[in-house]
């Protein structure tokens, strides 16, 4: 292993250890000494990679944002209709939040008032939802007029961010069943009966598989 | 002012000061010295009323829960139909979250992982939503069958808790306009055209006025 490889590996381990600490305790109580020992390195090694706690948190958020974008791109790639793609992306995001501590910590950090950064995962997610709805309108499958589209986007964003917030009490809120129930409720508001018949609130199987595929 | 009155007044001031501190910084970083000085009393006076930070936080949550219950009861009193009552209660809750730092802090504390108590404002809100939907079913105005009622309740809870979470970034998420948009989207899922025509997504004026009325 080269020096460069070792440095990358240490940095990744620190990000993952920091994510565990932020996910469990939040930003303010998180301790750098716990983060470095969780990554199996010395405090000095941590400071070689990150200037301070804010820099570690920023790295966790950046990594989470990259995972969110990668997942959205993977799910969307095949070009099923934009509404199915939106439901599929939500299922994939729920999966990430369930399984990937970095993504979970990233969302948690993005709602921390203690620190503000330019990157905001919630806003990234909101942009993603708005973009899919705009595409659905272009495809002619969105039932609602332009005036109602803002209501729809906000309702979808609020409901999904709500699932993420509620999940901290009870993991059931991000289970595939709950996300499917959400789309069973929302899809009939978004499109007419003909399109609706072809949509799968539980997510299209292929897309869910693809969500975790390596970047293509 | 009797000794008793003075004690009650000090306790209230401490709860309000603590709410400001928890709302702004979260539970872990909140400092008792800031809370007592914010209430204009000595640290000793704080300790006369509360054993520790957890006890102060529990008092804030209890006060927030009382405000939520009082508001739900005030809104519901007149017995308009249960769906209108549900929309009205959401508007009233959004108003409380906008204007009452104790309620805002109570909800924020209830999503803090650092401490767990028996009281959970989010669960109280969920019960309230479930109860209104059950009433709507009894009144025969709920379109959905029993199987879909759970999806509806979860979607409504997730969307409203999502507004509360998103509001910490941007107050617009709890504005009357956003809450109205939410109900414009959700009400058509809940009931048929005949009932829908009589419902007001913006909240019935009388109920919104009543929300802040003294307990009757």
Short mmCIF file of C-alpha atoms in Angstrom, two decimals:
data_model
loop_
_atom_site.label_atom_id
_atom_site.label_comp_id
_atom_site.label_asym_id
_atom_site.label_seq_id
_atom_site.Cartn_x
_atom_site.Cartn_y
_atom_site.Cartn_z
CA UNK A 1 0.00 0.00 0.00
CA UNK A 2 1.42 3.39 -0.97
CA UNK A 3 1.54 6.35 1.38
CA UNK A 4 -1.27 7.95 -0.64
CA UNK A 5 -3.49 4.86 -0.33
CA UNK A 6 -2.87 4.68 3.38
CA UNK A 7 -3.78 8.36 3.81
CA UNK A 8 -7.03 7.88 1.87
CA UNK A 9 -7.88 4.84 3.95
CA UNK A 10 -7.25 6.71 7.21
CA UNK A 11 -9.35 9.66 6.06
CA UNK A 12 -12.25 7.33 5.15
CA UNK A 13 -12.02 5.59 8.52
CA UNK A 14 -12.08 8.97 10.29
CA UNK A 15 -15.14 10.09 8.32
CA UNK A 16 -16.97 6.86 9.17
CA UNK A 17 -16.01 7.05 12.84
CA UNK A 18 -17.07 10.72 12.96
CA UNK A 19 -20.39 9.83 11.33
CA UNK A 20 -21.05 7.23 14.03
CA UNK A 21 -20.29 9.80 16.72
CA UNK A 22 -22.42 12.60 15.12
CA UNK A 23 -25.26 10.18 14.39
CA UNK A 24 -25.34 8.97 17.97
CA UNK A 25 -24.70 12.15 19.93
CA UNK A 26 -25.17 15.10 17.57
CA UNK A 27 -22.60 17.70 16.65
CA UNK A 28 -22.05 19.63 19.87
CA UNK A 29 -21.33 16.70 22.24
CA UNK A 30 -19.23 14.77 19.69
CA UNK A 31 -15.60 14.42 20.81
CA UNK A 32 -12.58 14.35 18.54
CA UNK A 33 -10.75 11.92 20.85
CA UNK A 34 -13.61 9.41 20.45
CA UNK A 35 -13.56 9.93 16.68
CA UNK A 36 -9.83 9.28 16.33
CA UNK A 37 -9.85 6.25 18.61
CA UNK A 38 -12.95 4.91 16.78
CA UNK A 39 -10.90 5.06 13.57
CA UNK A 40 -7.97 3.35 15.26
CA UNK A 41 -5.65 6.33 14.85
CA UNK A 42 -4.01 8.89 17.13
CA UNK A 43 -5.43 12.39 17.74
CA UNK A 44 -2.41 13.67 15.81
CA UNK A 45 -3.41 11.65 12.75
CA UNK A 46 -6.90 13.17 12.93
CA UNK A 47 -5.41 16.67 13.02
CA UNK A 48 -3.23 15.84 10.03
CA UNK A 49 -6.44 15.31 8.00
CA UNK A 50 -8.86 17.77 9.62
CA UNK A 51 -8.24 21.14 11.20
CA UNK A 52 -11.10 20.90 13.70
CA UNK A 53 -14.50 19.37 14.42
CA UNK A 54 -16.24 21.61 11.88
CA UNK A 55 -13.91 20.32 9.16
CA UNK A 56 -14.69 16.70 10.08
CA UNK A 57 -18.42 17.44 9.99
CA UNK A 58 -18.09 19.16 6.62
CA UNK A 59 -16.35 16.06 5.26
CA UNK A 60 -19.17 13.83 6.56
CA UNK A 61 -21.76 16.05 4.91
CA UNK A 62 -19.84 16.16 1.63
CA UNK A 63 -19.58 12.36 1.63
CA UNK A 64 -23.31 12.01 2.39
CA UNK A 65 -24.20 14.45 -0.40
CA UNK A 66 -22.07 12.46 -2.84
CA UNK A 67 -23.87 9.25 -1.82
CA UNK A 68 -27.27 10.92 -2.27
CA UNK A 69 -26.36 12.23 -5.73
CA UNK A 70 -24.85 8.91 -6.80
CA UNK A 71 -27.99 7.07 -5.68
CA UNK A 72 -30.36 9.51 -7.38
CA UNK A 73 -28.34 9.19 -10.59
CA UNK A 74 -28.25 5.40 -10.46
CA UNK A 75 -31.99 5.15 -9.87
CA UNK A 76 -32.84 7.67 -12.55
CA UNK A 77 -30.55 6.34 -15.25
CA UNK A 78 -32.87 3.97 -17.02
CA UNK A 79 -35.44 6.66 -17.72
CA UNK A 80 -38.67 5.14 -16.51
CA UNK A 81 -41.16 7.95 -16.04
CA UNK A 82 -40.24 10.75 -13.68
CA UNK A 83 -42.91 9.93 -11.06
CA UNK A 84 -41.78 6.32 -10.76
CA UNK A 85 -38.25 7.63 -10.57
CA UNK A 86 -39.25 9.96 -7.72
CA UNK A 87 -40.82 7.11 -5.74
CA UNK A 88 -37.80 4.91 -6.48
CA UNK A 89 -35.39 7.61 -5.33
CA UNK A 90 -37.29 7.99 -2.05
CA UNK A 91 -37.05 4.25 -1.44
CA UNK A 92 -33.33 4.37 -2.23
CA UNK A 93 -32.83 7.35 0.10
CA UNK A 94 -34.70 5.54 2.88
CA UNK A 95 -32.40 2.57 2.31
CA UNK A 96 -29.33 4.80 2.56
CA UNK A 97 -30.64 6.37 5.78
CA UNK A 98 -31.30 2.92 7.22
CA UNK A 99 -27.97 1.40 6.25
CA UNK A 100 -25.36 4.10 5.79
CA UNK A 101 -24.30 5.91 8.94
CA UNK A 102 -22.54 8.61 6.90
CA UNK A 103 -25.77 9.58 5.11
CA UNK A 104 -27.71 9.45 8.37
CA UNK A 105 -25.16 11.66 10.11
CA UNK A 106 -25.08 14.02 7.12
CA UNK A 107 -28.84 14.62 7.34
CA UNK A 108 -28.63 14.99 11.07
CA UNK A 109 -25.81 17.54 10.78
CA UNK A 110 -27.75 19.47 8.17
CA UNK A 111 -30.48 20.17 10.74
CA UNK A 112 -28.06 21.20 13.46
CA UNK A 113 -28.37 24.89 14.25
CA UNK A 114 -24.97 24.98 15.87
CA UNK A 115 -23.20 25.13 12.56
CA UNK A 116 -24.22 26.35 9.12
CA UNK A 117 -22.47 25.44 5.93
CA UNK A 118 -23.14 26.09 2.27
CA UNK A 119 -23.98 22.45 1.79
CA UNK A 120 -27.42 21.45 2.94
CA UNK A 121 -28.60 17.91 2.28
CA UNK A 122 -32.23 18.82 2.79
CA UNK A 123 -32.00 21.49 0.15
CA UNK A 124 -30.30 19.03 -2.20
CA UNK A 125 -33.18 16.63 -1.65
CA UNK A 126 -35.72 19.39 -2.26
CA UNK A 127 -34.02 20.26 -5.57
CA UNK A 128 -34.13 16.61 -6.55
CA UNK A 129 -37.90 16.42 -5.86
CA UNK A 130 -38.57 19.65 -7.77
CA UNK A 131 -36.56 18.43 -10.73
CA UNK A 132 -38.46 15.13 -10.96
CA UNK A 133 -41.79 16.95 -10.81
CA UNK A 134 -40.66 19.33 -13.56
CA UNK A 135 -39.67 16.31 -15.66
CA UNK A 136 -43.03 14.67 -14.96
CA UNK A 137 -44.72 17.84 -16.20
CA UNK A 138 -42.57 17.76 -19.36
CA UNK A 139 -43.53 14.13 -19.89
CA UNK A 140 -47.19 15.12 -19.58
CA UNK A 141 -47.86 12.73 -16.67
CA UNK A 142 -48.29 15.36 -13.93
CA UNK A 143 -51.98 15.98 -13.36
CA UNK A 144 -51.57 19.18 -11.41
CA UNK A 145 -51.26 22.59 -12.99
CA UNK A 146 -48.25 24.78 -12.44
CA UNK A 147 -49.88 26.52 -9.47
CA UNK A 148 -50.28 23.32 -7.49
CA UNK A 149 -46.86 21.96 -8.31
CA UNK A 150 -45.26 23.98 -5.53
CA UNK A 151 -47.73 22.53 -3.00
CA UNK A 152 -46.96 19.03 -4.23
CA UNK A 153 -43.20 19.49 -4.05
CA UNK A 154 -43.43 20.90 -0.53
CA UNK A 155 -45.74 18.13 0.64
CA UNK A 156 -43.39 15.45 -0.72
CA UNK A 157 -40.31 17.11 0.79
CA UNK A 158 -42.03 17.67 4.15
CA UNK A 159 -43.28 14.07 4.30
CA UNK A 160 -39.91 12.54 3.44
CA UNK A 161 -37.92 14.81 5.77
CA UNK A 162 -40.55 14.00 8.41
CA UNK A 163 -39.87 10.27 7.97
CA UNK A 164 -36.17 10.95 8.46
CA UNK A 165 -36.82 12.97 11.62
CA UNK A 166 -39.31 10.44 13.04
CA UNK A 167 -36.99 7.56 12.30
CA UNK A 168 -34.68 8.69 15.09
CA UNK A 169 -37.39 7.61 17.54
CA UNK A 170 -38.49 4.52 15.71
CA UNK A 171 -36.83 2.88 12.70
CA UNK A 172 -40.21 1.71 11.40
CA UNK A 173 -40.76 5.19 9.91
CA UNK A 174 -38.16 4.50 7.23
CA UNK A 175 -39.16 0.90 6.54
CA UNK A 176 -40.05 -0.02 2.94
CA UNK A 177 -43.66 -0.52 4.11
CA UNK A 178 -43.99 3.02 5.43
CA UNK A 179 -42.39 4.58 2.34
CA UNK A 180 -44.70 2.48 0.14
CA UNK A 181 -47.71 3.70 2.15
CA UNK A 182 -46.58 7.27 1.61
CA UNK A 183 -46.53 6.82 -2.15
CA UNK A 184 -49.82 4.90 -2.15
CA UNK A 185 -51.23 8.07 -0.59
CA UNK A 186 -49.41 10.65 -2.71
CA UNK A 187 -49.24 9.17 -6.23
CA UNK A 188 -53.00 9.47 -6.87
CA UNK A 189 -52.61 13.21 -6.21
CA UNK A 190 -49.90 13.50 -8.83
CA UNK A 191 -51.28 11.81 -11.90
CA UNK A 192 -54.34 10.48 -13.67
CA UNK A 193 -55.72 6.93 -13.51
CA UNK A 194 -54.02 5.74 -16.72
CA UNK A 195 -50.50 6.65 -15.61
CA UNK A 196 -51.23 5.62 -12.03
CA UNK A 197 -52.00 2.05 -13.11
CA UNK A 198 -48.43 1.68 -14.36
CA UNK A 199 -46.76 3.05 -11.22
CA UNK A 200 -45.39 0.97 -8.37
CA UNK A 201 -45.58 2.68 -4.95
CA UNK A 202 -43.25 0.03 -3.53
CA UNK A 203 -40.59 1.11 -6.03
CA UNK A 204 -39.65 -0.63 -9.26
CA UNK A 205 -37.49 -3.60 -8.40
CA UNK A 206 -34.84 -2.84 -11.00
CA UNK A 207 -34.36 0.69 -9.70
CA UNK A 208 -34.00 -0.40 -6.10
CA UNK A 209 -31.36 -2.93 -7.11
CA UNK A 210 -29.60 -0.30 -9.15
CA UNK A 211 -29.50 2.15 -6.25
CA UNK A 212 -26.63 0.29 -4.66
CA UNK A 213 -24.82 -0.47 -7.88
CA UNK A 214 -21.33 0.92 -8.38
CA UNK A 215 -21.17 4.19 -10.29
CA UNK A 216 -21.47 3.46 -14.00
CA UNK B 1 -47.55 38.94 45.85
CA UNK B 2 -47.46 35.90 48.14
CA UNK B 3 -44.44 33.63 48.42
CA UNK B 4 -46.35 31.00 46.44
CA UNK B 5 -47.12 33.43 43.61
CA UNK B 6 -43.52 34.54 43.49
CA UNK B 7 -42.32 30.93 43.29
CA UNK B 8 -44.72 30.18 40.44
CA UNK B 9 -43.60 33.27 38.58
CA UNK B 10 -39.91 32.35 38.98
CA UNK B 11 -40.58 28.81 37.81
CA UNK B 12 -42.40 30.10 34.70
CA UNK B 13 -39.56 32.52 33.93
CA UNK B 14 -37.04 29.69 34.25
CA UNK B 15 -39.04 27.45 31.91
CA UNK B 16 -39.28 30.22 29.32
CA UNK B 17 -35.59 31.06 29.60
CA UNK B 18 -34.68 27.36 29.33
CA UNK B 19 -36.92 27.03 26.27
CA UNK B 20 -35.05 29.89 24.57
CA UNK B 21 -31.73 28.21 25.35
CA UNK B 22 -32.84 24.71 24.21
CA UNK B 23 -34.52 26.12 21.10
CA UNK B 24 -31.40 28.01 20.10
CA UNK B 25 -28.63 25.58 21.02
CA UNK B 26 -30.21 22.18 21.63
CA UNK B 27 -30.11 20.16 24.82
CA UNK B 28 -26.47 19.16 25.14
CA UNK B 29 -24.84 22.59 24.77
CA UNK B 30 -27.49 24.41 26.87
CA UNK B 31 -26.03 25.88 30.05
CA UNK B 32 -27.82 26.23 33.37
CA UNK B 33 -25.98 29.46 34.17
CA UNK B 34 -27.37 31.04 30.99
CA UNK B 35 -30.85 29.75 31.83
CA UNK B 36 -30.86 31.23 35.35
CA UNK B 37 -29.43 34.57 34.26
CA UNK B 38 -31.92 34.69 31.36
CA UNK B 39 -34.70 34.37 33.93
CA UNK B 40 -33.11 37.06 36.06
CA UNK B 41 -32.47 34.74 39.01
CA UNK B 42 -29.42 33.23 40.70
CA UNK B 43 -28.16 29.69 39.96
CA UNK B 44 -29.29 28.82 43.48
CA UNK B 45 -32.87 29.84 42.66
CA UNK B 46 -32.77 27.57 39.61
CA UNK B 47 -31.61 24.65 41.75
CA UNK B 48 -34.40 25.33 44.23
CA UNK B 49 -36.90 24.59 41.42
CA UNK B 50 -35.04 22.03 39.33
CA UNK B 51 -32.59 19.34 40.32
CA UNK B 52 -30.63 19.38 37.08
CA UNK B 53 -30.78 20.13 33.35
CA UNK B 54 -32.89 17.04 32.63
CA UNK B 55 -35.52 18.26 35.10
CA UNK B 56 -35.64 21.69 33.42
CA UNK B 57 -36.01 20.05 30.01
CA UNK B 58 -38.79 17.79 31.31
CA UNK B 59 -40.64 20.87 32.59
CA UNK B 60 -40.31 22.55 29.18
CA UNK B 61 -41.68 19.44 27.47
CA UNK B 62 -44.55 19.13 29.93
CA UNK B 63 -45.47 22.79 29.40
CA UNK B 64 -45.31 22.34 25.60
CA UNK B 65 -47.50 19.23 25.79
CA UNK B 66 -50.05 21.13 27.87
CA UNK B 67 -50.12 23.92 25.26
CA UNK B 68 -50.57 21.39 22.44
CA UNK B 69 -53.45 19.66 24.24
CA UNK B 70 -55.11 22.95 25.17
CA UNK B 71 -54.90 24.13 21.57
CA UNK B 72 -56.24 20.88 20.14
CA UNK B 73 -59.13 21.00 22.60
CA UNK B 74 -59.94 24.65 21.85
CA UNK B 75 -59.92 24.06 18.11
CA UNK B 76 -61.97 20.90 18.33
CA UNK B 77 -64.58 22.19 20.75
CA UNK B 78 -67.18 23.46 18.35
CA UNK B 79 -67.54 20.13 16.60
CA UNK B 80 -67.17 21.01 12.95
CA UNK B 81 -66.35 17.82 11.08
CA UNK B 82 -63.25 15.92 12.11
CA UNK B 83 -61.30 16.57 8.89
CA UNK B 84 -61.76 20.33 9.15
CA UNK B 85 -60.80 20.01 12.77
CA UNK B 86 -57.61 18.16 11.78
CA UNK B 87 -56.63 20.88 9.30
CA UNK B 88 -57.49 23.56 11.87
CA UNK B 89 -55.40 21.86 14.53
CA UNK B 90 -52.40 21.71 12.18
CA UNK B 91 -52.72 25.43 11.50
CA UNK B 92 -52.95 26.08 15.23
CA UNK B 93 -49.92 23.88 15.92
CA UNK B 94 -47.95 25.71 13.22
CA UNK B 95 -48.94 28.99 14.90
CA UNK B 96 -47.74 27.68 18.27
CA UNK B 97 -44.43 26.56 16.75
CA UNK B 98 -43.99 29.97 15.12
CA UNK B 99 -44.86 32.03 18.16
CA UNK B 100 -44.30 30.02 21.32
CA UNK B 101 -40.69 29.25 22.13
CA UNK B 102 -41.75 26.71 24.78
CA UNK B 103 -43.64 24.60 22.21
CA UNK B 104 -40.81 24.93 19.72
CA UNK B 105 -38.23 23.85 22.30
CA UNK B 106 -40.51 21.01 23.44
CA UNK B 107 -40.65 19.55 19.92
CA UNK B 108 -36.93 20.04 19.50
CA UNK B 109 -36.21 18.27 22.79
CA UNK B 110 -38.49 15.41 21.82
CA UNK B 111 -36.19 14.62 18.87
CA UNK B 112 -33.02 14.82 20.91
CA UNK B 113 -31.37 11.43 21.22
CA UNK B 114 -29.34 12.51 24.20
CA UNK B 115 -32.24 12.12 26.54
CA UNK B 116 -35.35 9.96 26.47
CA UNK B 117 -38.43 10.59 28.55
CA UNK B 118 -41.86 9.05 28.73
CA UNK B 119 -43.35 12.17 27.28
CA UNK B 120 -42.95 12.51 23.55
CA UNK B 121 -44.62 15.43 21.80
CA UNK B 122 -44.36 13.79 18.41
CA UNK B 123 -46.22 10.75 19.68
CA UNK B 124 -48.85 12.99 21.23
CA UNK B 125 -49.31 14.67 17.88
CA UNK B 126 -49.55 11.29 16.15
CA UNK B 127 -52.28 10.20 18.57
CA UNK B 128 -54.16 13.41 17.89
CA UNK B 129 -54.02 12.80 14.11
CA UNK B 130 -55.13 9.18 14.50
CA UNK B 131 -58.03 10.20 16.72
CA UNK B 132 -59.32 12.81 14.24
CA UNK B 133 -59.16 10.27 11.40
CA UNK B 134 -61.06 7.74 13.50
CA UNK B 135 -63.70 10.39 14.20
CA UNK B 136 -63.88 11.25 10.51
CA UNK B 137 -64.49 7.56 9.79
CA UNK B 138 -67.26 7.50 12.42
CA UNK B 139 -68.81 10.59 10.83
CA UNK B 140 -68.74 8.80 7.47
CA UNK B 141 -66.62 11.49 5.78
CA UNK B 142 -63.41 9.48 5.41
CA UNK B 143 -63.18 8.10 1.89
CA UNK B 144 -60.44 5.59 2.62
CA UNK B 145 -61.06 2.11 3.92
CA UNK B 146 -59.59 0.91 7.16
CA UNK B 147 -56.54 -0.52 5.41
CA UNK B 148 -55.48 2.81 3.98
CA UNK B 149 -56.16 4.78 7.15
CA UNK B 150 -52.79 3.87 8.60
CA UNK B 151 -51.03 5.16 5.45
CA UNK B 152 -52.99 8.40 5.67
CA UNK B 153 -52.21 8.95 9.34
CA UNK B 154 -48.52 8.30 8.77
CA UNK B 155 -48.39 10.59 5.73
CA UNK B 156 -50.05 13.42 7.67
CA UNK B 157 -47.79 12.94 10.70
CA UNK B 158 -44.66 12.71 8.54
CA UNK B 159 -45.57 15.82 6.55
CA UNK B 160 -46.34 17.93 9.63
CA UNK B 161 -43.27 16.77 11.57
CA UNK B 162 -41.29 17.44 8.38
CA UNK B 163 -42.56 21.04 8.31
CA UNK B 164 -41.44 21.42 11.92
CA UNK B 165 -37.97 20.02 11.13
CA UNK B 166 -37.56 22.09 7.95
CA UNK B 167 -38.70 25.24 9.71
CA UNK B 168 -35.43 25.34 11.63
CA UNK B 169 -33.71 26.21 8.36
CA UNK B 170 -36.38 28.47 6.98
CA UNK B 171 -39.47 29.78 8.79
CA UNK B 172 -41.45 29.77 5.55
CA UNK B 173 -42.07 26.03 6.03
CA UNK B 174 -44.48 26.76 8.88
CA UNK B 175 -46.17 29.75 7.28
CA UNK B 176 -49.98 29.64 6.91
CA UNK B 177 -49.47 29.46 3.12
CA UNK B 178 -47.35 26.31 3.31
CA UNK B 179 -49.71 24.59 5.75
CA UNK B 180 -52.66 25.53 3.51
CA UNK B 181 -50.82 24.06 0.50
CA UNK B 182 -50.29 20.85 2.45
CA UNK B 183 -54.01 20.49 3.10
CA UNK B 184 -54.93 21.47 -0.46
CA UNK B 185 -52.81 18.45 -1.44
CA UNK B 186 -53.96 16.04 1.26
CA UNK B 187 -57.68 16.73 1.75
CA UNK B 188 -58.71 15.35 -1.67
CA UNK B 189 -57.08 12.06 -0.62
CA UNK B 190 -59.17 11.92 2.53
CA UNK B 191 -62.72 12.51 1.43
CA UNK B 192 -65.18 12.64 -1.47
CA UNK B 193 -66.07 15.67 -3.57
CA UNK B 194 -69.22 16.55 -1.60
CA UNK B 195 -67.47 16.81 1.77
CA UNK B 196 -64.40 18.35 0.18
CA UNK B 197 -66.42 21.29 -1.12
CA UNK B 198 -67.25 22.27 2.46
CA UNK B 199 -63.68 22.06 3.76
CA UNK B 200 -61.29 24.98 4.09
CA UNK B 201 -57.58 24.04 3.64
CA UNK B 202 -56.60 27.44 5.05
CA UNK B 203 -58.37 26.56 8.30
CA UNK B 204 -61.79 27.73 9.42
CA UNK B 205 -61.40 31.27 10.68
CA UNK B 206 -63.34 30.68 13.88
CA UNK B 207 -61.15 27.73 14.85
CA UNK B 208 -57.92 29.60 14.27
CA UNK B 209 -59.17 32.45 16.46
CA UNK B 210 -60.26 29.99 19.10
CA UNK B 211 -56.86 28.29 19.18
CA UNK B 212 -55.39 31.08 21.24
CA UNK B 213 -58.45 31.59 23.41
CA UNK B 214 -58.11 31.01 27.16
CA UNK B 215 -59.13 27.58 28.37
CA UNK B 216 -62.93 27.42 28.58
#
